[in-house]
Tab-separated table of C-alpha atoms in Angstrom:
chain	number	residue	atom	x	y	z
A	181	MET	CA	136.028	82.977	-17.537
A	182	ALA	CA	134.611	86.039	-19.204
A	183	THR	CA	130.928	86.593	-18.655
A	184	PRO	CA	129.032	85.733	-21.855
A	185	PRO	CA	126.991	88.422	-23.606
A	186	GLY	CA	123.332	88.689	-22.740
A	187	ALA	CA	120.450	86.856	-24.314
A	188	ARG	CA	119.160	88.010	-27.669
A	189	GLY	CA	115.679	86.540	-27.662
A	190	THR	CA	112.495	88.353	-28.583
A	191	ALA	CA	110.707	89.577	-25.488
A	192	ARG	CA	107.043	88.729	-25.030
A	193	PRO	CA	104.812	91.143	-23.143
A	194	ALA	CA	103.673	89.981	-19.735
A	195	THR	CA	100.147	88.617	-19.742
A	196	HIS	CA	99.717	88.378	-15.960
A	197	HIS	CA	99.473	91.280	-13.579
A	198	PRO	CA	99.769	91.199	-9.794
A	199	HIS	CA	96.497	91.376	-7.870
A	200	PRO	CA	96.258	94.344	-5.490
A	201	ALA	CA	95.940	92.035	-2.482
A	202	THR	CA	99.151	91.731	-0.503
A	203	ALA	CA	100.428	89.473	2.230
A	204	GLY	CA	98.701	90.274	5.477
A	205	ASN	CA	95.166	90.499	4.069
A	206	PRO	CA	93.250	87.422	5.268
A	207	THR	CA	91.705	85.569	2.327
A	208	VAL	CA	89.396	82.574	1.936
A	209	LEU	CA	89.240	80.751	-1.385
A	210	THR	CA	85.915	78.892	-1.531
A	211	GLY	CA	84.193	76.463	-3.860
A	212	ALA	CA	87.438	75.009	-5.167
A	213	THR	CA	88.599	71.524	-5.964
A	214	VAL	CA	91.446	71.408	-3.430
A	215	VAL	CA	94.243	68.863	-3.697
A	216	LEU	CA	95.377	67.911	-0.180
A	217	PRO	CA	97.876	65.266	1.002
A	218	THR	CA	94.921	63.154	2.102
A	219	GLY	CA	93.120	63.415	-1.237
A	220	THR	CA	91.094	65.773	-3.394
A	221	VAL	CA	88.236	67.702	-1.815
A	222	GLU	CA	85.373	69.047	-3.935
A	223	ASN	CA	83.785	72.361	-2.946
A	224	GLY	CA	86.636	72.906	-0.525
A	225	GLN	CA	88.252	76.039	0.801
A	226	VAL	CA	91.719	77.328	1.605
A	227	THR	CA	92.214	80.040	4.214
A	228	ILE	CA	95.213	82.365	4.203
A	229	ASP	CA	96.153	84.651	7.067
A	230	GLY	CA	99.330	86.652	6.581
A	231	THR	CA	101.926	84.482	4.884
A	232	ARG	CA	100.510	81.141	6.070
A	233	ILE	CA	97.650	78.771	5.488
A	234	THR	CA	95.391	78.612	8.514
A	235	ALA	CA	92.550	76.376	9.663
A	236	VAL	CA	90.261	79.177	10.852
A	237	ALA	CA	89.135	82.185	8.813
A	238	PRO	CA	89.444	85.576	10.523
A	239	GLU	CA	86.204	87.590	10.660
A	240	ASN	CA	87.599	90.251	8.310
A	241	ALA	CA	88.765	87.798	5.654
A	242	GLN	CA	88.161	88.532	1.979
A	243	VAL	CA	86.140	85.689	0.439
A	244	ILE	CA	86.896	84.797	-3.186
A	245	ASP	CA	84.628	82.293	-4.924
A	246	VAL	CA	86.803	80.082	-7.136
A	247	THR	CA	84.153	77.517	-8.031
A	248	GLY	CA	85.187	75.481	-11.061
A	249	HIS	CA	88.892	75.881	-10.307
A	250	TYR	CA	91.587	73.740	-8.758
A	251	VAL	CA	93.701	75.006	-5.858
A	252	ILE	CA	96.985	73.126	-5.655
A	253	PRO	CA	100.316	73.726	-3.884
A	254	GLY	CA	102.868	76.043	-5.485
A	255	PHE	CA	105.324	74.295	-7.772
A	256	ILE	CA	108.890	73.561	-6.633
A	257	ASP	CA	111.675	73.430	-9.241
A	258	ILE	CA	114.950	71.900	-8.063
A	259	HIS	CA	116.769	72.285	-11.420
A	260	ASN	CA	116.466	75.612	-13.239
A	261	HIS	CA	119.111	77.668	-15.088
A	262	GLY	CA	117.102	80.808	-15.826
A	263	GLY	CA	114.191	82.409	-17.634
A	264	GLY	CA	112.769	85.654	-18.904
A	265	GLY	CA	115.939	86.216	-20.936
A	266	ALA	CA	118.111	85.972	-17.805
A	267	SER	CA	120.733	83.381	-16.826
A	268	PHE	CA	121.419	82.274	-13.279
A	269	THR	CA	124.970	81.387	-14.340
A	270	SER	CA	125.995	84.705	-15.874
A	271	GLY	CA	123.343	87.326	-15.153
A	272	SER	CA	123.442	90.255	-12.752
A	273	VAL	CA	121.402	90.221	-9.556
A	274	GLU	CA	118.700	92.173	-11.387
A	275	ASP	CA	118.743	89.607	-14.203
A	276	ILE	CA	118.485	86.695	-11.773
A	277	LEU	CA	115.521	88.291	-10.005
A	278	LYS	CA	113.855	88.749	-13.392
A	279	GLY	CA	114.372	85.056	-14.152
A	280	ILE	CA	112.965	84.034	-10.770
A	281	HIS	CA	109.923	86.265	-11.267
A	282	THR	CA	109.317	84.816	-14.732
A	283	HIS	CA	108.970	81.347	-13.238
A	284	ARG	CA	106.799	82.625	-10.388
A	285	LEU	CA	104.375	83.925	-13.013
A	286	HIS	CA	104.071	80.301	-14.116
A	287	GLY	CA	103.428	78.872	-10.656
A	288	THR	CA	106.940	78.083	-9.388
A	289	THR	CA	106.889	79.497	-5.872
A	290	THR	CA	110.149	77.783	-4.796
A	291	LEU	CA	113.185	77.491	-7.037
A	292	VAL	CA	116.726	76.150	-6.786
A	293	ALA	CA	119.082	78.110	-9.070
A	294	SER	CA	121.315	75.903	-11.218
A	295	THR	CA	124.661	76.811	-12.736
A	296	VAL	CA	126.355	75.228	-15.747
A	297	THR	CA	129.962	74.149	-16.216
A	298	GLY	CA	132.470	76.959	-15.935
A	299	ASP	CA	135.892	77.858	-14.599
A	300	MET	CA	136.135	76.966	-10.905
A	301	ASP	CA	136.916	80.499	-9.749
A	302	PHE	CA	134.004	81.840	-11.791
A	303	LEU	CA	131.623	79.259	-10.321
A	304	ALA	CA	132.824	80.081	-6.808
A	305	GLN	CA	132.110	83.751	-7.476
A	306	ARG	CA	128.628	82.910	-8.762
A	307	ALA	CA	128.025	80.759	-5.695
A	308	GLY	CA	128.735	83.740	-3.490
A	309	LEU	CA	126.273	85.922	-5.387
A	310	LEU	CA	123.544	83.267	-5.462
A	311	SER	CA	124.014	82.498	-1.774
A	312	GLU	CA	123.040	86.083	-0.969
A	313	LEU	CA	119.774	85.611	-2.861
A	314	ALA	CA	119.214	82.371	-0.971
A	315	GLU	CA	119.750	84.182	2.321
A	316	GLN	CA	117.128	86.725	1.235
A	317	GLY	CA	114.656	83.947	0.495
A	318	GLU	CA	114.522	84.540	-3.258
A	319	ILE	CA	115.838	81.058	-4.075
A	320	ALA	CA	115.890	77.840	-2.053
A	321	GLY	CA	119.535	77.049	-2.757
A	322	ILE	CA	122.164	76.426	-5.417
A	323	HIS	CA	122.594	73.445	-7.736
A	324	PHE	CA	125.966	72.956	-9.429
A	325	GLU	CA	125.472	71.042	-12.679
A	326	GLY	CA	129.056	70.559	-13.781
A	327	PRO	CA	131.981	70.805	-14.116
A	328	PHE	CA	132.325	67.309	-12.568
A	329	ILE	CA	130.626	65.448	-15.417
A	330	SER	CA	131.592	63.008	-18.145
A	331	PRO	CA	132.882	64.302	-21.484
A	332	CYS	CA	131.079	61.311	-23.032
A	333	ARG	CA	127.729	62.639	-21.814
A	334	LYS	CA	128.427	66.351	-21.569
A	335	GLY	CA	125.244	67.568	-23.269
A	336	ALA	CA	125.290	71.367	-23.452
A	337	HIS	CA	128.394	71.806	-21.310
A	338	SER	CA	131.803	73.027	-22.479
A	339	GLU	CA	134.131	70.016	-22.719
A	340	ALA	CA	137.187	72.233	-22.269
A	341	LEU	CA	136.014	73.184	-18.785
A	342	LEU	CA	135.100	69.708	-17.513
A	343	ARG	CA	137.132	68.142	-14.721
A	344	ASP	CA	137.155	65.066	-12.527
A	345	PRO	CA	135.267	65.369	-9.229
A	346	ASP	CA	138.227	65.935	-6.934
A	347	PRO	CA	136.726	66.135	-3.404
A	348	ALA	CA	138.884	69.190	-2.661
A	349	GLU	CA	137.390	71.082	-5.593
A	350	VAL	CA	133.879	69.929	-4.760
A	351	ARG	CA	134.479	71.245	-1.252
A	352	LYS	CA	135.600	74.577	-2.732
A	353	LEU	CA	132.195	75.087	-4.330
A	354	ILE	CA	130.353	74.005	-1.185
A	355	ASP	CA	132.338	76.495	0.877
A	356	ALA	CA	131.780	79.275	-1.678
A	357	ALA	CA	128.021	78.726	-1.360
A	358	ARG	CA	128.184	79.526	2.384
A	359	GLY	CA	125.773	76.820	3.457
A	360	ARG	CA	123.413	77.357	0.519
A	361	ALA	CA	124.626	74.538	-1.719
A	362	THR	CA	121.634	72.261	-2.276
A	363	MET	CA	122.831	69.807	-4.906
A	364	VAL	CA	125.845	68.869	-7.040
A	365	THR	CA	125.501	66.771	-10.204
A	366	LEU	CA	128.386	64.338	-10.699
A	367	ALA	CA	129.509	61.640	-13.078
A	368	THR	CA	130.298	59.401	-10.152
A	369	GLU	CA	132.322	56.886	-12.209
A	370	LEU	CA	135.077	59.471	-12.749
A	371	PRO	CA	138.152	59.502	-10.481
A	372	GLY	CA	137.150	60.944	-7.110
A	373	GLY	CA	133.451	60.490	-7.829
A	374	THR	CA	132.558	58.104	-5.027
A	375	ASP	CA	134.645	60.024	-2.490
A	376	SER	CA	132.927	63.247	-3.599
A	377	VAL	CA	129.524	61.649	-3.063
A	378	ARG	CA	130.536	60.773	0.490
A	379	LEU	CA	131.799	64.335	1.045
A	380	LEU	CA	128.531	65.811	-0.161
A	381	ALA	CA	126.480	63.468	2.002
A	382	GLU	CA	128.563	64.379	5.045
A	383	HIS	CA	127.855	68.074	4.421
A	384	GLY	CA	124.132	67.627	3.863
A	385	VAL	CA	124.339	68.414	0.140
A	386	ILE	CA	122.435	66.274	-2.359
A	387	ALA	CA	124.712	64.192	-4.579
A	388	ALA	CA	122.987	63.771	-7.940
A	389	ILE	CA	124.082	61.254	-10.549
A	390	GLY	CA	123.948	62.764	-14.018
A	391	HIS	CA	125.787	63.498	-17.254
A	392	THR	CA	127.278	60.109	-16.582
A	393	ASP	CA	128.640	57.153	-18.542
A	394	ALA	CA	128.501	54.858	-15.496
A	395	THR	CA	127.709	51.170	-15.602
A	396	TYR	CA	124.917	49.641	-13.544
A	397	GLU	CA	127.465	48.435	-10.961
A	398	GLN	CA	129.185	51.828	-10.704
A	399	THR	CA	125.821	53.513	-10.202
A	400	VAL	CA	124.883	51.113	-7.411
A	401	GLU	CA	128.215	51.893	-5.744
A	402	ALA	CA	127.491	55.640	-5.909
A	403	ILE	CA	124.018	55.149	-4.426
A	404	ASP	CA	125.450	53.119	-1.594
A	405	ALA	CA	127.949	55.954	-1.000
A	406	GLY	CA	125.096	58.425	-0.527
A	407	ALA	CA	123.786	59.669	-3.901
A	408	THR	CA	120.038	60.356	-3.747
A	409	VAL	CA	119.007	62.030	-7.037
A	410	ALA	CA	119.084	61.170	-10.739
A	411	THR	CA	119.686	64.344	-12.751
A	412	HIS	CA	117.125	64.431	-15.604
A	413	LEU	CA	116.749	60.662	-15.817
A	414	PHE	CA	117.241	59.163	-19.303
A	415	ASN	CA	118.953	62.306	-20.607
A	416	ALA	CA	122.781	62.514	-20.746
A	417	MET	CA	123.329	58.908	-19.701
A	418	PRO	CA	123.602	55.517	-21.452
A	419	PRO	CA	120.270	54.113	-22.624
A	420	LEU	CA	118.682	51.164	-20.875
A	421	GLY	CA	120.056	47.897	-22.244
A	422	HIS	CA	118.961	44.332	-21.611
A	423	ARG	CA	122.519	43.026	-21.093
A	424	SER	CA	124.088	46.277	-19.963
A	425	PRO	CA	121.318	48.000	-17.988
A	426	GLY	CA	123.477	51.015	-17.134
A	427	PRO	CA	122.527	53.753	-14.693
A	428	ILE	CA	118.831	53.995	-15.605
A	429	ALA	CA	117.946	50.589	-14.168
A	430	ALA	CA	119.963	51.198	-11.006
A	431	LEU	CA	118.395	54.612	-10.457
A	432	LEU	CA	114.834	53.473	-11.064
A	433	GLU	CA	114.980	50.382	-8.886
A	434	ASP	CA	116.418	51.968	-5.742
A	435	ASP	CA	113.945	53.544	-3.325
A	436	ARG	CA	116.657	55.893	-2.072
A	437	ILE	CA	116.710	57.751	-5.406
A	438	THR	CA	114.485	60.613	-6.504
A	439	VAL	CA	114.418	60.879	-10.306
A	440	GLU	CA	114.152	64.207	-12.111
A	441	LEU	CA	112.055	64.256	-15.295
A	442	ILE	CA	111.789	67.034	-17.907
A	443	ASN	CA	108.189	66.759	-19.121
A	444	ASP	CA	108.286	69.077	-22.137
A	445	GLY	CA	107.548	66.602	-24.915
A	446	THR	CA	111.084	67.009	-26.297
A	447	HIS	CA	113.356	65.429	-23.700
A	448	LEU	CA	111.213	62.344	-23.068
A	449	HIS	CA	108.867	60.102	-25.002
A	450	PRO	CA	105.626	59.615	-23.032
A	451	ALA	CA	106.434	55.903	-22.706
A	452	ALA	CA	109.704	56.737	-20.937
A	453	LEU	CA	107.863	58.977	-18.504
A	454	GLN	CA	105.299	56.247	-17.873
A	455	LEU	CA	108.098	53.752	-17.246
A	456	ALA	CA	109.598	56.037	-14.607
A	457	PHE	CA	106.248	56.566	-12.886
A	458	HIS	CA	105.334	52.892	-12.942
A	459	ARG	CA	108.689	51.870	-11.460
A	460	ALA	CA	109.446	54.750	-9.114
A	461	GLY	CA	106.002	56.171	-8.337
A	462	ALA	CA	105.078	59.828	-7.836
A	463	ASP	CA	106.751	59.853	-4.415
A	464	ARG	CA	110.122	59.393	-6.128
A	465	VAL	CA	109.609	61.634	-9.173
A	466	ALA	CA	110.389	65.349	-9.272
A	467	PHE	CA	109.328	67.211	-12.382
A	468	ILE	CA	111.895	69.871	-13.268
A	469	THR	CA	112.251	72.453	-16.019
A	470	ASP	CA	116.039	72.449	-16.614
A	471	ALA	CA	115.050	75.831	-18.045
A	472	MET	CA	117.483	78.206	-19.682
A	473	ASP	CA	117.186	81.917	-20.426
A	474	ALA	CA	114.538	81.533	-23.128
A	475	ALA	CA	111.884	80.113	-20.786
A	476	GLY	CA	108.993	82.554	-20.752
A	477	PHE	CA	110.824	84.819	-23.201
A	478	GLY	CA	110.878	83.556	-26.790
A	479	ASP	CA	112.845	82.117	-29.683
A	480	GLY	CA	116.230	83.557	-30.597
A	481	ARG	CA	119.897	83.134	-29.748
A	482	TYR	CA	121.162	82.859	-26.186
A	483	TRP	CA	124.225	81.823	-24.199
A	484	LEU	CA	124.310	78.837	-21.868
A	485	GLY	CA	127.573	79.381	-20.029
A	486	PRO	CA	130.154	79.867	-22.817
A	487	LEU	CA	128.084	78.026	-25.458
A	488	GLU	CA	125.718	79.675	-27.922
A	489	VAL	CA	122.189	78.307	-28.163
A	490	GLU	CA	119.536	78.642	-30.850
A	491	VAL	CA	115.926	78.438	-29.674
A	492	ALA	CA	113.412	77.647	-32.411
A	493	ASP	CA	109.771	76.702	-31.834
A	494	GLY	CA	110.522	76.619	-28.119
A	495	VAL	CA	113.276	73.974	-28.390
A	496	ALA	CA	116.805	74.968	-27.318
A	497	ARG	CA	119.783	73.437	-29.137
A	498	LEU	CA	123.496	74.228	-29.251
A	499	LEU	CA	124.288	76.274	-32.336
A	500	ALA	CA	127.457	74.241	-32.896
A	501	ASP	CA	126.058	70.717	-33.131
A	502	GLY	CA	122.322	70.702	-32.424
A	503	THR	CA	122.569	69.114	-28.977
A	504	ILE	CA	119.508	69.819	-26.819
A	505	ALA	CA	120.488	72.629	-24.454
A	506	GLY	CA	118.184	72.649	-21.463
A	507	SER	CA	114.566	73.598	-22.054
A	508	THR	CA	112.174	76.519	-22.303
A	509	LEU	CA	109.718	74.710	-20.044
A	510	THR	CA	107.705	76.244	-17.227
A	511	LEU	CA	106.119	74.041	-14.586
A	512	ASP	CA	102.531	75.018	-15.353
A	513	ARG	CA	103.053	73.493	-18.805
A	514	ALA	CA	104.675	70.418	-17.259
A	515	PHE	CA	101.629	69.981	-15.015
A	516	LYS	CA	99.096	70.329	-17.828
A	517	ARG	CA	101.016	67.918	-20.058
A	518	ALA	CA	101.276	65.370	-17.242
A	519	VAL	CA	97.500	65.287	-16.832
A	520	THR	CA	96.258	65.817	-20.397
A	521	VAL	CA	98.920	63.997	-22.444
A	522	ASP	CA	100.617	61.549	-20.090
A	523	GLY	CA	97.430	60.484	-18.352
A	524	LEU	CA	98.649	61.067	-14.803
A	525	SER	CA	96.151	61.835	-12.089
A	526	VAL	CA	96.024	65.385	-10.779
A	527	GLU	CA	97.145	64.017	-7.409
A	528	ASP	CA	100.245	62.329	-8.859
A	529	ALA	CA	101.147	65.442	-10.835
A	530	VAL	CA	100.856	67.550	-7.672
A	531	THR	CA	103.070	65.090	-5.805
A	532	ALA	CA	105.773	65.233	-8.495
A	533	LEU	CA	105.663	69.024	-8.750
A	534	SER	CA	105.332	69.919	-5.075
A	535	ALA	CA	105.384	67.255	-2.348
A	536	THR	CA	108.312	65.175	-3.616
A	537	PRO	CA	110.704	68.088	-4.267
A	538	ALA	CA	109.731	69.697	-0.945
A	539	ARG	CA	110.627	66.519	0.909
A	540	LEU	CA	113.863	66.139	-1.052
A	541	LEU	CA	114.899	69.667	-0.080
A	542	GLY	CA	114.027	69.023	3.568
A	543	MET	CA	111.457	71.836	3.392
A	544	ASP	CA	108.244	69.797	3.609
A	545	ASP	CA	107.503	71.267	7.025
A	546	ARG	CA	106.927	74.621	5.271
A	547	ILE	CA	106.015	74.001	1.629
A	548	GLY	CA	104.823	71.319	-0.774
A	549	SER	CA	101.237	70.855	0.408
A	550	LEU	CA	98.170	72.847	1.427
A	551	GLU	CA	98.102	72.394	5.194
A	552	PRO	CA	97.549	74.775	8.119
A	553	GLY	CA	100.803	76.329	9.294
A	554	LYS	CA	102.577	76.025	5.967
A	555	ASP	CA	103.507	78.888	3.664
A	556	ALA	CA	100.595	80.168	1.592
A	557	ASP	CA	102.124	79.072	-1.709
A	558	LEU	CA	99.438	77.975	-4.136
A	559	VAL	CA	98.405	77.794	-7.764
A	560	LEU	CA	94.899	78.359	-9.123
A	561	LEU	CA	93.980	76.399	-12.279
A	562	ASP	CA	90.796	76.349	-14.316
A	563	ALA	CA	89.006	73.181	-15.423
A	564	ASP	CA	91.350	72.941	-18.442
A	565	TYR	CA	94.418	73.128	-16.167
A	566	GLU	CA	95.307	76.622	-17.352
A	567	LEU	CA	96.962	78.842	-14.763
A	568	LYS	CA	94.626	81.491	-13.363
A	569	GLY	CA	96.412	82.602	-10.219
A	570	VAL	CA	99.613	82.253	-8.206
A	571	MET	CA	100.080	83.113	-4.547
A	572	ARG	CA	103.464	83.098	-2.837
A	573	ARG	CA	103.705	83.530	0.923
A	574	GLY	CA	100.241	85.023	1.065
A	575	ALA	CA	100.682	87.591	-1.733
A	576	TRP	CA	99.191	87.228	-5.190
A	577	VAL	CA	101.848	87.097	-7.885
A	578	VAL	CA	99.230	86.415	-10.560
A	579	GLY	CA	95.492	86.965	-10.503
A	580	PRO	CA	93.135	85.573	-9.504
A	581	GLN	CA	91.781	85.678	-13.059
A	582	LEU	CA	88.298	84.253	-12.776
A	583	HIS	CA	86.571	85.680	-15.864
């Protein structure tokens, strides 16, 4: 498949600038409201030494008073297609790094790069390129969203390039990712779907149910075969019905499933988000962006795989038929909306943005919470939940902006 032309959005000047402090300079953040796994601590402190959080402050540590601010773990996005005008599916290495950095400026310190439906050979080539970035620690892994999805629920994917989830072809993508495949989204009701779920589970890759037209019973079968994630729950699947409950009921009721939610105010009504939280709980919800190139960049026309997208007022839709095409969301906005609009507690929002995705990725020994020994990945927010600083592995990416 030919690589699509680049994005044609209107660039916005960066508003955040890196702080001169770098990893290796011991730092103590004091006076903060700190969100810990055990609860929220007022007038707390977080100590960073090198790239890690530590329990004891070195004598030469720089002390920064962040009174009136929250310190929370860095955000973790397990479903992200790009940002800053750059696509993870079609961009160059330089483009991809630009997209990653755009999301870091908004608090996402760990990111899984998602592809969209394409020709199998093209996707295998992209997997090889992305795996190198994973090996360098720039991304946490690769998520293949498509081509193994339902034409009935294709969303912003090219129908001409869709295919049934033949386990041999699923294995081809896993192999191309060289051990860096994190997740594959499947319409598990298609021929080969259940066998592909078993294959993924055997190889330690997350099988995600999404872009699916499955019944309730077919979804239960896929979960029993090893599926553990619902790709952007509610979106690109049959709606919940009282006689035909479909996949939503099966995915919400099963404690083995982590549900992705896109909390941008476009993809979900607040009542749907509340339903998911009430049924699944924060421990089973992972907020995602499903971001495309326009995230952190601006309105204009873009390409999502081979399909052209128009972004207007921050909402991305296919030019051809108006179908929602990913989002322009960043996770700092998802956090603020969760607390100020959806009425979630700060603790539950932190769980859905950090602890739950870290555990899902099997990385909760390193990231996802503010604990001694873990990576110094954190976000600084003011009392209005506006981002005022981002630290990744002990180095400031943004701020701290305290005045």
